[in-house]
Short mmCIF file of N, CA, C and O in Angstrom, two decimals:
data_model
loop_
_atom_site.label_atom_id
_atom_site.label_comp_id
_atom_site.label_asym_id
_atom_site.label_seq_id
_atom_site.Cartn_x
_atom_site.Cartn_y
_atom_site.Cartn_z
N MET A 1 -21.80 -17.38 -3.72
CA MET A 1 -20.71 -16.61 -2.89
C MET A 1 -21.84 -15.88 -2.36
O MET A 1 -22.62 -15.16 -3.11
N ASN A 2 -21.74 -15.60 -1.09
CA ASN A 2 -22.87 -14.96 -0.12
C ASN A 2 -22.14 -13.39 0.05
O ASN A 2 -21.41 -13.47 0.49
N ILE A 3 -22.44 -12.20 -0.92
CA ILE A 3 -22.04 -10.89 -0.78
C ILE A 3 -21.99 -10.28 0.46
O ILE A 3 -23.57 -9.70 0.88
N ALA A 4 -21.18 -9.96 1.34
CA ALA A 4 -21.06 -9.58 2.38
C ALA A 4 -21.34 -7.94 2.04
O ALA A 4 -21.76 -6.82 3.50
N TYR A 5 -20.17 -7.10 1.01
CA TYR A 5 -20.48 -5.96 1.17
C TYR A 5 -19.67 -5.58 -0.13
O TYR A 5 -18.97 -6.34 -0.96
N THR A 6 -20.19 -4.31 -0.85
CA THR A 6 -19.88 -4.26 -2.18
C THR A 6 -19.68 -2.42 -1.90
O THR A 6 -19.81 -1.70 -1.81
N ALA A 7 -17.98 -2.51 -2.76
CA ALA A 7 -17.53 -0.99 -2.83
C ALA A 7 -18.09 -1.03 -4.31
O ALA A 7 -17.90 -1.79 -5.09
N GLU A 8 -18.18 0.64 -4.50
CA GLU A 8 -18.50 1.62 -5.63
C GLU A 8 -17.44 2.55 -6.12
O GLU A 8 -17.81 3.40 -4.70
N ALA A 9 -16.72 2.56 -7.15
CA ALA A 9 -16.14 3.18 -7.21
C ALA A 9 -16.10 3.87 -9.02
O ALA A 9 -16.97 3.19 -9.73
N LEU A 10 -16.08 5.29 -9.05
CA LEU A 10 -16.03 6.12 -10.68
C LEU A 10 -14.87 6.69 -10.95
O LEU A 10 -14.39 7.02 -10.00
N ALA A 11 -14.23 6.18 -11.88
CA ALA A 11 -13.26 6.84 -12.49
C ALA A 11 -13.93 7.72 -13.92
O ALA A 11 -14.40 7.34 -14.72
N THR A 12 -13.02 9.08 -13.28
CA THR A 12 -13.50 10.28 -14.72
C THR A 12 -12.18 10.52 -15.39
O THR A 12 -11.18 10.43 -14.44
N GLY A 13 -12.09 11.46 -16.57
CA GLY A 13 -11.32 11.64 -16.84
C GLY A 13 -10.58 11.08 -18.33
O GLY A 13 -10.97 10.58 -18.93
N ASP A 14 -9.18 11.03 -17.85
CA ASP A 14 -8.29 10.44 -18.64
C ASP A 14 -8.25 8.88 -18.17
O ASP A 14 -6.65 8.55 -18.20
N GLY A 15 -8.70 7.84 -17.48
CA GLY A 15 -7.80 7.08 -16.69
C GLY A 15 -7.37 7.16 -15.97
O GLY A 15 -7.47 7.53 -14.93
N ARG A 16 -5.88 6.90 -16.50
CA ARG A 16 -4.73 7.05 -15.40
C ARG A 16 -4.73 8.71 -15.24
O ARG A 16 -4.10 8.88 -14.12
N ASP A 17 -4.84 9.70 -15.87
CA ASP A 17 -5.13 11.10 -15.66
C ASP A 17 -6.29 11.49 -15.20
O ASP A 17 -7.10 12.04 -16.41
N GLY A 18 -6.99 11.17 -14.39
CA GLY A 18 -8.38 11.74 -14.11
C GLY A 18 -8.80 11.69 -12.70
O GLY A 18 -7.89 12.34 -11.34
N GLN A 19 -9.94 11.66 -12.11
CA GLN A 19 -10.29 11.36 -10.63
C GLN A 19 -10.62 10.05 -10.50
O GLN A 19 -11.41 9.05 -11.37
N GLY A 20 -10.71 9.58 -9.63
CA GLY A 20 -11.18 8.22 -8.65
C GLY A 20 -12.04 8.71 -7.87
O GLY A 20 -11.32 9.57 -6.60
N ARG A 21 -13.22 8.33 -7.88
CA ARG A 21 -13.73 8.58 -6.14
C ARG A 21 -14.94 7.19 -6.24
O ARG A 21 -15.54 6.91 -6.99
N THR A 22 -15.00 6.99 -4.73
CA THR A 22 -16.07 6.39 -3.85
C THR A 22 -17.14 6.91 -4.02
O THR A 22 -17.77 7.92 -4.00
N SER A 23 -18.45 5.98 -4.16
CA SER A 23 -19.70 6.24 -4.03
C SER A 23 -20.29 6.91 -2.85
O SER A 23 -21.03 7.82 -2.76
N ASP A 24 -19.52 6.76 -1.49
CA ASP A 24 -19.92 6.94 -0.46
C ASP A 24 -18.61 8.52 -0.05
O ASP A 24 -19.16 8.73 0.57
N GLY A 25 -17.96 9.03 -0.88
CA GLY A 25 -17.20 9.80 -0.91
C GLY A 25 -15.69 9.85 0.02
O GLY A 25 -15.16 10.84 0.41
N LYS A 26 -15.71 8.90 0.50
CA LYS A 26 -14.77 8.14 1.69
C LYS A 26 -13.37 8.68 1.12
O LYS A 26 -12.35 8.63 1.73
N LEU A 27 -13.40 8.50 -0.42
CA LEU A 27 -12.09 8.49 -1.39
C LEU A 27 -12.22 9.17 -2.42
O LEU A 27 -13.35 8.72 -2.97
N ASP A 28 -11.69 10.11 -2.66
CA ASP A 28 -11.51 11.25 -3.62
C ASP A 28 -10.33 11.77 -3.74
O ASP A 28 -9.54 12.11 -3.24
N VAL A 29 -9.82 10.83 -4.86
CA VAL A 29 -8.36 10.78 -5.10
C VAL A 29 -7.91 11.49 -6.76
O VAL A 29 -9.00 11.12 -7.57
N THR A 30 -7.18 11.86 -7.29
CA THR A 30 -6.55 12.53 -8.44
C THR A 30 -5.79 11.62 -8.68
O THR A 30 -4.57 11.15 -8.42
N LEU A 31 -6.36 10.91 -9.81
CA LEU A 31 -5.02 10.04 -10.69
C LEU A 31 -4.28 11.01 -11.45
O LEU A 31 -4.71 11.56 -12.39
N ALA A 32 -2.76 10.22 -11.55
CA ALA A 32 -1.95 10.73 -12.91
C ALA A 32 -0.78 9.52 -13.27
O ALA A 32 -0.76 8.44 -11.85
N VAL A 33 -0.36 9.83 -14.07
CA VAL A 33 0.80 8.86 -14.71
C VAL A 33 1.60 8.23 -13.61
O VAL A 33 1.96 9.79 -13.83
N PRO A 34 2.43 7.93 -13.26
CA PRO A 34 3.66 7.73 -12.21
C PRO A 34 5.02 8.40 -13.39
O PRO A 34 4.63 8.08 -14.44
N VAL A 35 5.52 9.20 -13.27
CA VAL A 35 6.75 9.77 -14.25
C VAL A 35 7.33 8.84 -14.40
O VAL A 35 7.96 9.05 -15.94
N GLU A 36 7.64 7.34 -13.94
CA GLU A 36 8.65 6.56 -14.42
C GLU A 36 7.45 6.06 -15.92
O GLU A 36 8.51 5.15 -16.55
N MET A 37 6.74 6.10 -16.26
CA MET A 37 5.59 5.57 -16.97
C MET A 37 5.31 7.14 -18.00
O MET A 37 4.39 6.87 -19.18
N GLY A 38 5.89 8.12 -17.69
CA GLY A 38 6.05 8.97 -18.95
C GLY A 38 4.88 10.45 -18.43
O GLY A 38 4.60 11.18 -19.30
N GLY A 39 4.10 9.96 -16.99
CA GLY A 39 3.43 11.12 -16.64
C GLY A 39 3.83 12.07 -15.60
O GLY A 39 4.95 11.89 -15.63
N THR A 40 3.25 12.68 -14.89
CA THR A 40 3.72 14.01 -14.26
C THR A 40 3.66 13.60 -12.68
O THR A 40 4.85 14.17 -12.09
N GLY A 41 3.49 12.31 -12.18
CA GLY A 41 3.16 12.06 -11.22
C GLY A 41 2.50 12.37 -9.84
O GLY A 41 2.94 12.20 -8.88
N GLU A 42 1.64 13.44 -10.31
CA GLU A 42 1.03 14.77 -9.45
C GLU A 42 -0.38 13.73 -8.68
O GLU A 42 -1.34 14.77 -8.58
N GLY A 43 -0.45 12.49 -8.74
CA GLY A 43 -2.01 11.97 -8.43
C GLY A 43 -1.45 10.48 -7.71
O GLY A 43 0.05 10.27 -8.51
N THR A 44 -2.13 9.84 -7.21
CA THR A 44 -1.98 8.72 -7.12
C THR A 44 -1.86 7.65 -8.46
O THR A 44 -2.54 8.48 -9.53
N ASN A 45 -2.07 6.48 -8.08
CA ASN A 45 -2.39 5.83 -9.52
C ASN A 45 -2.92 4.25 -8.82
O ASN A 45 -2.94 4.06 -7.87
N PRO A 46 -3.31 3.89 -9.65
CA PRO A 46 -4.07 2.50 -9.80
C PRO A 46 -3.11 0.99 -8.74
O PRO A 46 -3.71 0.72 -8.22
N GLU A 47 -1.80 1.29 -9.58
CA GLU A 47 -1.26 0.22 -8.62
C GLU A 47 -0.84 0.95 -7.15
O GLU A 47 -0.51 -0.08 -6.30
N GLN A 48 -0.78 2.02 -6.47
CA GLN A 48 -0.44 2.33 -5.26
C GLN A 48 -1.93 1.67 -4.71
O GLN A 48 -1.50 1.54 -3.50
N LEU A 49 -2.99 2.21 -5.46
CA LEU A 49 -3.92 1.77 -4.76
C LEU A 49 -3.93 0.59 -4.65
O LEU A 49 -4.67 -0.18 -3.40
N PHE A 50 -3.66 -0.23 -5.43
CA PHE A 50 -4.05 -1.86 -5.32
C PHE A 50 -3.09 -2.30 -4.11
O PHE A 50 -3.52 -3.18 -3.44
N ALA A 51 -1.98 -1.66 -4.17
CA ALA A 51 -0.94 -2.39 -2.88
C ALA A 51 -1.21 -1.77 -1.64
O ALA A 51 -1.02 -2.74 -0.83
N VAL A 52 -2.11 -0.95 -1.87
CA VAL A 52 -2.52 -0.38 -0.18
C VAL A 52 -3.50 -1.46 0.20
O VAL A 52 -3.68 -2.26 1.56
N GLY A 53 -4.38 -1.69 -0.61
CA GLY A 53 -5.61 -2.39 -0.65
C GLY A 53 -5.39 -3.85 -0.53
O GLY A 53 -5.92 -4.78 0.51
N TYR A 54 -4.25 -4.45 -1.31
CA TYR A 54 -3.96 -5.98 -1.10
C TYR A 54 -2.71 -6.04 0.17
O TYR A 54 -3.52 -7.11 0.99
N ALA A 55 -2.02 -5.14 0.88
CA ALA A 55 -1.28 -5.41 2.14
C ALA A 55 -2.75 -5.09 2.98
O ALA A 55 -2.13 -5.49 4.23
N ALA A 56 -3.34 -4.35 3.38
CA ALA A 56 -4.40 -4.54 4.35
C ALA A 56 -5.15 -5.62 4.23
O ALA A 56 -5.38 -6.13 5.34
N CYS A 57 -5.95 -5.75 2.83
CA CYS A 57 -6.56 -7.26 3.45
C CYS A 57 -5.53 -8.12 3.51
O CYS A 57 -6.01 -9.21 4.18
N PHE A 58 -4.43 -8.38 3.05
CA PHE A 58 -3.61 -9.50 3.60
C PHE A 58 -3.02 -9.59 4.96
O PHE A 58 -3.68 -10.17 5.63
N HIS A 59 -2.90 -8.03 5.49
CA HIS A 59 -2.84 -8.44 7.21
C HIS A 59 -4.20 -8.69 7.69
O HIS A 59 -3.89 -9.23 8.87
N SER A 60 -5.35 -8.08 7.28
CA SER A 60 -6.66 -8.51 7.50
C SER A 60 -6.50 -10.22 7.94
O SER A 60 -6.93 -11.01 9.08
N ALA A 61 -6.04 -10.78 6.52
CA ALA A 61 -6.36 -12.24 7.03
C ALA A 61 -5.43 -13.18 7.62
O ALA A 61 -5.94 -13.82 8.19
N LEU A 62 -4.25 -12.34 7.60
CA LEU A 62 -3.02 -12.92 8.53
C LEU A 62 -3.32 -12.96 10.08
O LEU A 62 -3.50 -13.78 10.92
N ARG A 63 -4.60 -11.76 10.26
CA ARG A 63 -4.91 -11.60 11.71
C ARG A 63 -6.20 -12.62 12.07
O ARG A 63 -6.26 -13.41 12.93
N VAL A 64 -6.83 -13.04 10.92
CA VAL A 64 -8.03 -14.09 11.15
C VAL A 64 -7.19 -15.46 11.49
O VAL A 64 -7.77 -15.97 12.21
N VAL A 65 -6.50 -15.70 10.64
CA VAL A 65 -5.34 -17.16 10.27
C VAL A 65 -4.42 -16.89 11.89
O VAL A 65 -4.45 -18.22 12.84
N ALA A 66 -3.77 -16.09 12.52
CA ALA A 66 -3.22 -15.98 13.92
C ALA A 66 -4.41 -16.56 15.11
O ALA A 66 -4.01 -17.10 15.89
N ARG A 67 -5.62 -15.66 15.17
CA ARG A 67 -6.34 -15.82 15.91
C ARG A 67 -7.18 -17.44 15.96
O ARG A 67 -7.25 -18.04 16.82
N ARG A 68 -7.05 -17.72 14.78
CA ARG A 68 -7.77 -19.52 14.32
C ARG A 68 -6.57 -20.37 15.04
O ARG A 68 -6.87 -21.39 15.79
N GLN A 69 -5.07 -19.80 15.21
CA GLN A 69 -3.90 -20.50 15.66
C GLN A 69 -3.50 -20.64 17.03
O GLN A 69 -2.45 -21.01 17.42
N LYS A 70 -4.22 -19.40 17.28
CA LYS A 70 -3.66 -18.66 18.65
C LYS A 70 -2.13 -18.48 18.98
O LYS A 70 -1.46 -18.14 19.61
N ALA A 71 -1.71 -17.16 17.57
CA ALA A 71 -0.76 -17.14 17.42
C ALA A 71 -0.36 -15.58 17.75
O ALA A 71 -1.44 -14.68 17.29
N ASP A 72 0.35 -15.39 18.50
CA ASP A 72 0.94 -13.62 18.19
C ASP A 72 1.24 -12.86 17.34
O ASP A 72 2.56 -12.82 17.00
N VAL A 73 0.29 -11.95 16.81
CA VAL A 73 0.64 -11.04 15.80
C VAL A 73 0.47 -9.57 16.06
O VAL A 73 0.95 -8.87 15.23
N THR A 74 1.43 -9.65 17.60
CA THR A 74 1.17 -8.05 17.93
C THR A 74 2.43 -7.43 17.28
O THR A 74 3.59 -8.05 16.96
N ASP A 75 2.19 -6.27 16.88
CA ASP A 75 3.31 -5.32 16.22
C ASP A 75 3.63 -5.59 14.55
O ASP A 75 4.58 -5.71 13.91
N SER A 76 2.46 -6.98 14.09
CA SER A 76 2.65 -6.93 12.53
C SER A 76 2.68 -6.05 11.66
O SER A 76 1.91 -5.44 11.75
N THR A 77 3.19 -6.27 10.71
CA THR A 77 2.49 -5.22 9.47
C THR A 77 3.03 -6.19 8.08
O THR A 77 3.71 -7.18 7.95
N VAL A 78 2.21 -5.82 7.06
CA VAL A 78 2.55 -5.89 5.96
C VAL A 78 3.05 -4.67 4.75
O VAL A 78 2.30 -3.78 4.83
N ALA A 79 3.82 -4.99 3.86
CA ALA A 79 4.35 -4.06 2.61
C ALA A 79 4.19 -4.74 1.79
O ALA A 79 4.33 -5.90 1.58
N ALA A 80 3.49 -4.11 0.94
CA ALA A 80 3.58 -4.46 -0.34
C ALA A 80 4.20 -3.63 -1.62
O ALA A 80 3.89 -2.37 -1.29
N LYS A 81 4.76 -4.30 -2.85
CA LYS A 81 5.06 -3.45 -3.78
C LYS A 81 4.01 -4.21 -5.03
O LYS A 81 4.08 -5.07 -5.10
N VAL A 82 3.64 -3.21 -5.96
CA VAL A 82 2.86 -3.39 -7.11
C VAL A 82 4.15 -3.33 -8.09
O VAL A 82 3.82 -1.60 -8.10
N GLY A 83 4.44 -4.06 -9.14
CA GLY A 83 5.03 -3.28 -10.50
C GLY A 83 3.73 -3.69 -11.17
O GLY A 83 3.05 -4.62 -11.47
N ILE A 84 4.01 -2.73 -12.88
CA ILE A 84 3.38 -3.06 -13.66
C ILE A 84 4.41 -2.89 -14.95
O ILE A 84 5.18 -2.22 -14.98
N GLY A 85 4.01 -3.97 -15.96
CA GLY A 85 5.15 -3.76 -17.23
C GLY A 85 4.52 -4.37 -18.30
O GLY A 85 3.10 -4.66 -18.09
N SER A 86 4.92 -4.02 -19.52
CA SER A 86 4.68 -4.60 -20.78
C SER A 86 4.39 -6.63 -20.12
O SER A 86 5.45 -6.95 -19.65
N ASN A 87 3.12 -7.12 -20.91
CA ASN A 87 3.89 -8.46 -20.94
C ASN A 87 4.06 -9.22 -22.30
O ASN A 87 3.88 -10.47 -22.10
N GLY A 88 4.68 -8.19 -22.74
CA GLY A 88 5.35 -8.97 -24.12
C GLY A 88 4.35 -9.39 -25.03
O GLY A 88 4.40 -10.69 -26.35
N GLN A 89 3.01 -9.37 -25.04
CA GLN A 89 1.86 -10.06 -25.87
C GLN A 89 0.47 -8.35 -26.28
O GLN A 89 -0.11 -8.82 -26.47
N GLY A 90 1.74 -7.43 -26.24
CA GLY A 90 0.46 -6.28 -26.39
C GLY A 90 -0.25 -5.59 -25.30
O GLY A 90 -0.94 -4.48 -25.82
N GLY A 91 -0.24 -6.32 -24.19
CA GLY A 91 -0.51 -5.15 -23.20
C GLY A 91 0.13 -5.59 -21.77
O GLY A 91 1.63 -5.32 -22.03
N PHE A 92 -0.61 -5.20 -21.00
CA PHE A 92 0.54 -4.75 -19.45
C PHE A 92 0.13 -6.05 -18.48
O PHE A 92 -1.19 -6.73 -18.54
N GLY A 93 0.86 -6.10 -17.40
CA GLY A 93 0.58 -7.23 -16.35
C GLY A 93 1.11 -6.25 -15.09
O GLY A 93 1.66 -5.44 -15.28
N LEU A 94 0.98 -7.10 -14.21
CA LEU A 94 1.06 -6.85 -12.69
C LEU A 94 1.86 -7.98 -12.30
O LEU A 94 1.73 -8.71 -11.99
N ALA A 95 2.55 -7.20 -11.06
CA ALA A 95 3.49 -8.21 -10.35
C ALA A 95 3.50 -7.86 -8.88
O ALA A 95 3.14 -6.46 -8.85
N VAL A 96 3.41 -8.62 -7.77
CA VAL A 96 3.10 -8.19 -6.34
C VAL A 96 4.12 -9.04 -5.75
O VAL A 96 4.43 -10.06 -5.91
N GLU A 97 4.81 -7.66 -4.92
CA GLU A 97 5.92 -8.76 -3.30
C GLU A 97 4.94 -8.39 -2.35
O GLU A 97 4.55 -7.00 -1.99
N LEU A 98 4.70 -9.05 -1.31
CA LEU A 98 4.08 -8.84 0.27
C LEU A 98 5.55 -9.10 1.11
O LEU A 98 5.54 -10.17 0.92
N GLU A 99 5.75 -8.39 2.14
CA GLU A 99 6.80 -8.80 3.21
C GLU A 99 5.91 -8.59 4.40
O GLU A 99 5.40 -7.11 4.59
N VAL A 100 5.90 -9.45 5.17
CA VAL A 100 5.30 -9.62 6.45
C VAL A 100 6.46 -9.52 7.44
O VAL A 100 6.91 -10.20 7.38
N SER A 101 6.10 -8.72 8.25
CA SER A 101 6.99 -8.68 9.40
C SER A 101 6.20 -9.34 10.63
O SER A 101 5.02 -8.62 10.84
N LEU A 102 6.56 -10.20 11.32
CA LEU A 102 6.06 -10.84 12.88
C LEU A 102 6.81 -10.90 13.73
O LEU A 102 7.52 -11.97 13.54
N PRO A 103 7.45 -9.65 14.40
CA PRO A 103 8.32 -9.54 15.45
C PRO A 103 7.95 -10.31 16.50
O PRO A 103 8.72 -11.22 17.42
N ALA A 104 6.92 -11.12 17.06
CA ALA A 104 6.38 -11.30 18.16
C ALA A 104 6.28 -13.34 17.77
O ALA A 104 6.28 -14.30 19.15
N VAL A 105 6.71 -13.78 16.47
CA VAL A 105 6.34 -15.50 16.60
C VAL A 105 8.27 -15.54 15.66
O VAL A 105 8.64 -14.88 15.41
N ASP A 106 8.36 -17.06 15.83
CA ASP A 106 9.76 -17.61 15.26
C ASP A 106 9.22 -17.76 13.83
O ASP A 106 8.28 -17.66 12.98
N ALA A 107 10.56 -17.44 13.18
CA ALA A 107 10.26 -17.73 11.70
C ALA A 107 9.55 -18.90 11.23
O ALA A 107 8.88 -18.28 10.26
N GLU A 108 9.67 -20.17 11.83
CA GLU A 108 8.87 -21.37 11.40
C GLU A 108 7.29 -20.79 11.20
O GLU A 108 6.54 -20.93 10.25
N THR A 109 7.00 -20.44 12.48
CA THR A 109 5.15 -20.06 12.60
C THR A 109 5.28 -18.95 11.73
O THR A 109 4.26 -18.99 11.13
N ALA A 110 6.18 -17.73 11.46
CA ALA A 110 5.72 -16.68 10.45
C ALA A 110 5.29 -17.38 9.11
O ALA A 110 4.47 -16.81 8.32
N GLN A 111 6.65 -18.04 9.07
CA GLN A 111 5.99 -18.69 7.58
C GLN A 111 4.52 -19.38 7.20
O GLN A 111 3.94 -19.44 6.13
N ALA A 112 4.25 -20.13 8.26
CA ALA A 112 3.10 -20.83 8.23
C ALA A 112 2.22 -20.06 8.45
O ALA A 112 1.09 -20.20 7.44
N LEU A 113 2.05 -18.94 9.19
CA LEU A 113 1.00 -17.60 9.00
C LEU A 113 0.77 -17.28 7.85
O LEU A 113 -0.40 -17.10 7.14
N VAL A 114 2.04 -16.68 7.11
CA VAL A 114 1.78 -16.14 5.84
C VAL A 114 1.37 -16.94 4.83
O VAL A 114 0.49 -16.76 3.94
N GLU A 115 1.69 -18.41 4.98
CA GLU A 115 1.21 -19.00 3.93
C GLU A 115 -0.53 -19.42 4.31
O GLU A 115 -0.86 -19.47 3.24
N ALA A 116 -0.96 -19.59 5.13
CA ALA A 116 -2.45 -19.81 5.28
C ALA A 116 -3.15 -18.23 4.92
O ALA A 116 -3.63 -18.88 4.26
N ALA A 117 -2.29 -17.12 5.34
CA ALA A 117 -3.26 -16.27 5.20
C ALA A 117 -3.43 -15.90 3.67
O ALA A 117 -4.34 -15.46 3.08
N HIS A 118 -2.12 -16.30 2.65
CA HIS A 118 -2.52 -16.31 1.13
C HIS A 118 -3.51 -17.31 0.78
O HIS A 118 -4.43 -16.84 -0.28
N GLN A 119 -3.78 -18.06 1.29
CA GLN A 119 -5.12 -19.10 1.10
C GLN A 119 -5.97 -18.24 1.32
O GLN A 119 -7.39 -19.11 0.57
N VAL A 120 -6.55 -17.25 2.77
CA VAL A 120 -7.79 -16.95 3.30
C VAL A 120 -7.96 -15.83 2.12
O VAL A 120 -9.14 -15.45 2.01
N CYS A 121 -6.47 -14.75 2.03
CA CYS A 121 -6.98 -13.67 1.82
C CYS A 121 -7.65 -13.33 0.29
O CYS A 121 -7.57 -14.11 -0.93
N PRO A 122 -8.60 -12.60 0.70
CA PRO A 122 -9.74 -12.62 -1.21
C PRO A 122 -8.95 -11.91 -2.00
O PRO A 122 -9.33 -12.35 -3.12
N TYR A 123 -7.81 -10.99 -1.86
CA TYR A 123 -7.07 -10.56 -2.84
C TYR A 123 -5.99 -11.48 -3.45
O TYR A 123 -5.96 -11.95 -4.63
N SER A 124 -5.28 -12.49 -2.80
CA SER A 124 -4.65 -13.79 -3.18
C SER A 124 -5.68 -14.59 -3.76
O SER A 124 -5.32 -15.23 -4.81
N ASN A 125 -6.73 -15.00 -3.49
CA ASN A 125 -7.48 -15.75 -3.74
C ASN A 125 -8.11 -15.43 -5.81
O ASN A 125 -8.31 -15.99 -6.67
N ALA A 126 -8.22 -14.09 -5.57
CA ALA A 126 -8.15 -13.44 -6.67
C ALA A 126 -7.20 -13.29 -7.82
O ALA A 126 -7.54 -13.42 -9.05
N THR A 127 -6.32 -13.12 -7.11
CA THR A 127 -5.20 -13.20 -8.43
C THR A 127 -4.59 -14.01 -8.66
O THR A 127 -3.39 -14.30 -9.40
N ARG A 128 -4.68 -14.94 -7.90
CA ARG A 128 -3.82 -16.61 -7.86
C ARG A 128 -3.86 -17.27 -9.49
O ARG A 128 -4.81 -17.32 -10.04
N GLY A 129 -3.32 -17.22 -9.99
CA GLY A 129 -2.76 -18.10 -11.41
C GLY A 129 -2.82 -16.87 -12.36
O GLY A 129 -2.64 -17.14 -13.58
N ASN A 130 -3.38 -15.25 -12.09
CA ASN A 130 -3.41 -14.30 -13.02
C ASN A 130 -1.97 -13.64 -12.72
O ASN A 130 -1.75 -12.81 -13.56
N ILE A 131 -1.39 -13.52 -11.48
CA ILE A 131 -0.52 -12.56 -11.30
C ILE A 131 0.37 -13.05 -10.24
O ILE A 131 0.13 -13.58 -9.34
N GLU A 132 2.21 -12.64 -10.58
CA GLU A 132 2.71 -13.40 -10.09
C GLU A 132 3.06 -12.59 -8.68
O GLU A 132 2.80 -11.48 -8.27
N VAL A 133 2.81 -13.22 -7.47
CA VAL A 133 3.13 -12.59 -5.68
C VAL A 133 3.79 -13.14 -5.18
O VAL A 133 4.16 -14.81 -5.41
N LYS A 134 5.04 -12.62 -4.85
CA LYS A 134 5.88 -13.01 -4.00
C LYS A 134 5.79 -12.85 -2.56
O LYS A 134 5.56 -11.40 -2.06
N LEU A 135 5.96 -14.00 -1.46
CA LEU A 135 5.73 -13.84 -0.27
C LEU A 135 6.87 -13.46 0.44
O LEU A 135 7.91 -15.13 0.06
N SER A 136 7.37 -12.74 1.19
CA SER A 136 8.73 -13.36 2.53
C SER A 136 8.31 -12.55 3.92
O SER A 136 7.13 -11.74 3.84
N VAL A 137 9.13 -13.20 4.09
CA VAL A 137 8.90 -12.95 6.16
C VAL A 137 10.18 -12.52 6.12
O VAL A 137 11.45 -12.82 6.25
N ALA A 138 10.10 -11.00 7.41
CA ALA A 138 10.90 -10.68 7.94
C ALA A 138 10.83 -10.41 9.19
O ALA A 138 9.59 -10.37 9.74
N GLY A 139 11.68 -9.78 9.76
CA GLY A 139 11.43 -9.30 10.98
C GLY A 139 10.51 -10.32 11.84
O GLY A 139 9.63 -9.89 12.36
N VAL A 140 11.34 -11.58 12.48
CA VAL A 140 10.70 -12.61 13.24
C VAL A 140 11.55 -12.46 14.25
O VAL A 140 12.57 -11.88 14.69
N ALA A 141 10.68 -12.96 15.47
CA ALA A 141 11.56 -13.24 16.86
C ALA A 141 12.56 -14.06 16.63
O ALA A 141 12.40 -15.39 15.60
N ALA A 142 13.81 -14.30 17.45
CA ALA A 142 15.09 -14.47 17.36
C ALA A 142 14.37 -16.25 18.29
O ALA A 142 13.81 -16.68 18.65
#
C-alpha cells in the first residue's frame, strides 16, 4: 500500500478518562467514559470519535463512487451510530449503523451507490469481518 497520509495522535491520562490530541494540535479533546457505562460523560469518547470519522470517510467514498457513476448526491448525508458492548468472551466489541440519505436519486440508485461506497471506504475495508456494519438508505427521491 502506498501511504498518502498518516494521522498521529496521543492518548494520556486514564485511557477513556483522559486527553486525546493529534500531533498537529488540530484535535485536542477531553475523554470521559459515557454515563451509560458508569462514567461522568463530561467529555467525548472513542465511540463518538469513531462515529464521526466513519461517517465522514463513508460520505467521501460515496461522493467518489457517485462521481464515477455520474450520480447526483446533492444534499446527501451519512449518519453513524457506534455501539460498544461485551463480546461474551471477556472483552468488548463494536457495532456500527450507517444511515445514508440521498434525496436526489431513486431508491435503487441510492442502494447501489451505498453498496459501492462500502467497498471503497477505508473504514469499511478495515472493519469488514471484524465489526457488524448495518447499512440503510433513507431520504431518497420519489
